[in-house]
XYZ file of C-alpha atoms in Angstrom:
163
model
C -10.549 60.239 -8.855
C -13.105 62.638 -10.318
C -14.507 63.180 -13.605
C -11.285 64.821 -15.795
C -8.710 63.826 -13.130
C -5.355 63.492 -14.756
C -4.716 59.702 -14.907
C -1.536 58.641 -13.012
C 1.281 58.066 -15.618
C 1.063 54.250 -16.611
C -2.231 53.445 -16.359
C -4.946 53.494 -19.701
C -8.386 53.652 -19.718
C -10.983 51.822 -21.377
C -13.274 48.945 -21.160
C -13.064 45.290 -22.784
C -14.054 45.728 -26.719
C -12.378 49.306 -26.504
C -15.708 51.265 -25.210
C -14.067 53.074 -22.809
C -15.411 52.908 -19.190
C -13.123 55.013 -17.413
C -11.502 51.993 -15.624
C -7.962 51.880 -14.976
C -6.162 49.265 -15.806
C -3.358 49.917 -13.587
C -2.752 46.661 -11.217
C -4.050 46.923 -8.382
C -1.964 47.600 -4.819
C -3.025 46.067 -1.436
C -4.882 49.016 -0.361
C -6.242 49.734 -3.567
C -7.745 46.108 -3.379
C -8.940 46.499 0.249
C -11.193 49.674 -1.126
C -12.550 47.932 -4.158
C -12.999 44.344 -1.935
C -15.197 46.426 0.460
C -17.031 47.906 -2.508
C -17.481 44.399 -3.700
C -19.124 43.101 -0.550
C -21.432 45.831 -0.153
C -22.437 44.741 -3.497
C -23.180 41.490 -2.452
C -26.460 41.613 -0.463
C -29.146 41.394 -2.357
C -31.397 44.384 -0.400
C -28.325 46.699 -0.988
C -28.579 45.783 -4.936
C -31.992 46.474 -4.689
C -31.345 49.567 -3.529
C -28.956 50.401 -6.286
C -31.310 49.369 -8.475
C -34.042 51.352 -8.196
C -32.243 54.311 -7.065
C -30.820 53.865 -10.846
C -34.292 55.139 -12.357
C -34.026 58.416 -10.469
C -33.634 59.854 -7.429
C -36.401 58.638 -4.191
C -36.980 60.031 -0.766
C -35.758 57.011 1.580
C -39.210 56.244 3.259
C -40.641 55.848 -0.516
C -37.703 53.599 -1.495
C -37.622 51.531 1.334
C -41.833 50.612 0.338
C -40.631 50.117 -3.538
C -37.909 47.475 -2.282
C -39.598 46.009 0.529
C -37.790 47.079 2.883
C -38.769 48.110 6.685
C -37.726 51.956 6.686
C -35.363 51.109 9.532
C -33.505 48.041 7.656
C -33.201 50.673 4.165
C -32.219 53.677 6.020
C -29.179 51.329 7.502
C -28.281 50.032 4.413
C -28.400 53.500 2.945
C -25.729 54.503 5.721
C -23.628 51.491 4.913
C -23.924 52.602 0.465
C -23.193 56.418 1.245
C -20.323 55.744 3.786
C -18.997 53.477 0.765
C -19.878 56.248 -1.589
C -22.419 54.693 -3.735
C -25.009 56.867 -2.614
C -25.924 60.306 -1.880
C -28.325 61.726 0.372
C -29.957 65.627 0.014
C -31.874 66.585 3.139
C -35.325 68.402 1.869
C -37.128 69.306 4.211
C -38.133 66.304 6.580
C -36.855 63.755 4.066
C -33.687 62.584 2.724
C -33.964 61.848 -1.021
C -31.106 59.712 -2.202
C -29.605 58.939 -5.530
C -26.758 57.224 -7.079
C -23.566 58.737 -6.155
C -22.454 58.824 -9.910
C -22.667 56.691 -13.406
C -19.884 54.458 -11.928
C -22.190 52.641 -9.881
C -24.781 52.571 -12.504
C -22.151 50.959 -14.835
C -20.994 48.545 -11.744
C -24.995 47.559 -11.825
C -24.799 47.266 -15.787
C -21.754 45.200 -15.471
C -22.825 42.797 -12.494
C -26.292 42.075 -14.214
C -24.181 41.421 -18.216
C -22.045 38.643 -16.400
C -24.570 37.110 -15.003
C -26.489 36.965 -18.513
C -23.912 36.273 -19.743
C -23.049 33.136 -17.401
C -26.717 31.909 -17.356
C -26.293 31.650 -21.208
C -23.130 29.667 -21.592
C -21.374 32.620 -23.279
C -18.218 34.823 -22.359
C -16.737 37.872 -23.738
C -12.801 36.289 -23.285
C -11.606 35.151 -26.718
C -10.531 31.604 -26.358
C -6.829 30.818 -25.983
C -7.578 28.314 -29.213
C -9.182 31.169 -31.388
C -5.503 32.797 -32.403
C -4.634 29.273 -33.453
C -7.967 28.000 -35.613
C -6.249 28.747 -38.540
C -7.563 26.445 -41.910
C -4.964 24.402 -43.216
C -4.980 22.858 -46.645
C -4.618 19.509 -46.896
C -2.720 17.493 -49.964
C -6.105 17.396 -51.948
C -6.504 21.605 -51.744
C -9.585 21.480 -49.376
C -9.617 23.737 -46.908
C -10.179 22.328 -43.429
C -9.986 24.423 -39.824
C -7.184 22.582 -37.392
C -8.709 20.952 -34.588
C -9.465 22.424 -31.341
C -7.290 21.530 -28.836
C -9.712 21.600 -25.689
C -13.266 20.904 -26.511
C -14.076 22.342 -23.139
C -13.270 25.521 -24.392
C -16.019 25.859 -27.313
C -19.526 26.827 -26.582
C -21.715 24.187 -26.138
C -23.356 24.208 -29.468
C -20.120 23.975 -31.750
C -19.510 20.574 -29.530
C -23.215 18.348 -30.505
C-alpha cells in the first residue's frame, strides 16, 4: 500500500502509545505473513542492517557504501540486489554508478523500531503494561492507611521495585 491508500475496511492504524505509524493492525493472513517473514530475515544479517543503516543518513553511490560498511563491492552490491528485490532499497543509475537509498520512511522506522527493542531489552524495560498494573489498586485497611495490594507475580516488576 502507498502513501494515502484507502485502508481496507477493518483494519486501524497507529502505533503502540497512539503515535501513529501507519501499521495496520489487521491480523495477519498466511501470505501476508510469508511477505513480512521474508522481510524479517533479510533483516537479520547484520551486513544487510548495516546497509540500512547508513543508507538512512542519505543516499550513497554503492562502491562508496560498500567502503563505509566494510564491505567488498561484490558482497554489498549482492546484498543490495537481495534489499531492492525485497523493496527496502532503491537504486538510480547516474551515470556509471548506482546511488541507492532507502526505499521509503517505513524501513527507516523498521530500523528505529529494531534498534528501541533492543534498548529496550538490554535495559530490563518493556513498553507492555503489566497484566498486574489494572489490578494495583490501594486498598484501605481497618486502621484507614492506605496500602497498594500485592503483586501477584514478582517476575513481572522491573527489577528495581523487587530489591
Amino acid at each position: 500500500m502507498g502513501h494515502g491508500a484507502p485502508q481496507p475496511s477493518g483494519t486501524t492504524r497507529g502505533a503502540p502509545g497512539g503515535a501513529s505509524s501507519g501499521a495496520s493492525r489487521a491480523r495477519l493472513d498466511a501470505a501476508s505473513a510469508a511477505r513480512v517473514a521474508t522481510t524479517l530475515q533479510a533483516l537479520a544479517t547484520p551486513s544487510r542492517l548495516l546497509i540500512l543503516s547508513r543508507l538512512r543518513e542519505g543516499p550513497l553511490p554503492a562502491t562508496e557504501l560498500a567502503a563505509e560498511v566494510g564491505m567488498e563491492q561484490s558482497a554489498c552490491s549482492h546484498q543490495l540486489r537481495l534489499l531492492r528485490n525485497l523493496g527496502l532499497v532503491t537504486g538510480t543509475r547516474q551515470g556509471r554508478s548506482v546511488v541507492y537509498a532507502l526505499y521509503d520512511n517505513h524501513v527507516a522506522e523498521l530500523l528505529d523500531q529494531a534498534l528501541y527493542h533492543v534498548e529496550h531489552l538490554n535495559l530490563g524495560l518493556s513498553d507492555a503494561v503489566p497484566a498486574t498494573a489494572a489490578t494495583d489498586t490501594v486498598t484501605s485497611t481497618a486502621t484507614g492507611a492506605a496500602q497498594p495490594e500485592p503483586v501477584a507475580d514478582a517476575e513481572e516488576q522491573p527489577a528495581a521495585a523487587r530489591t
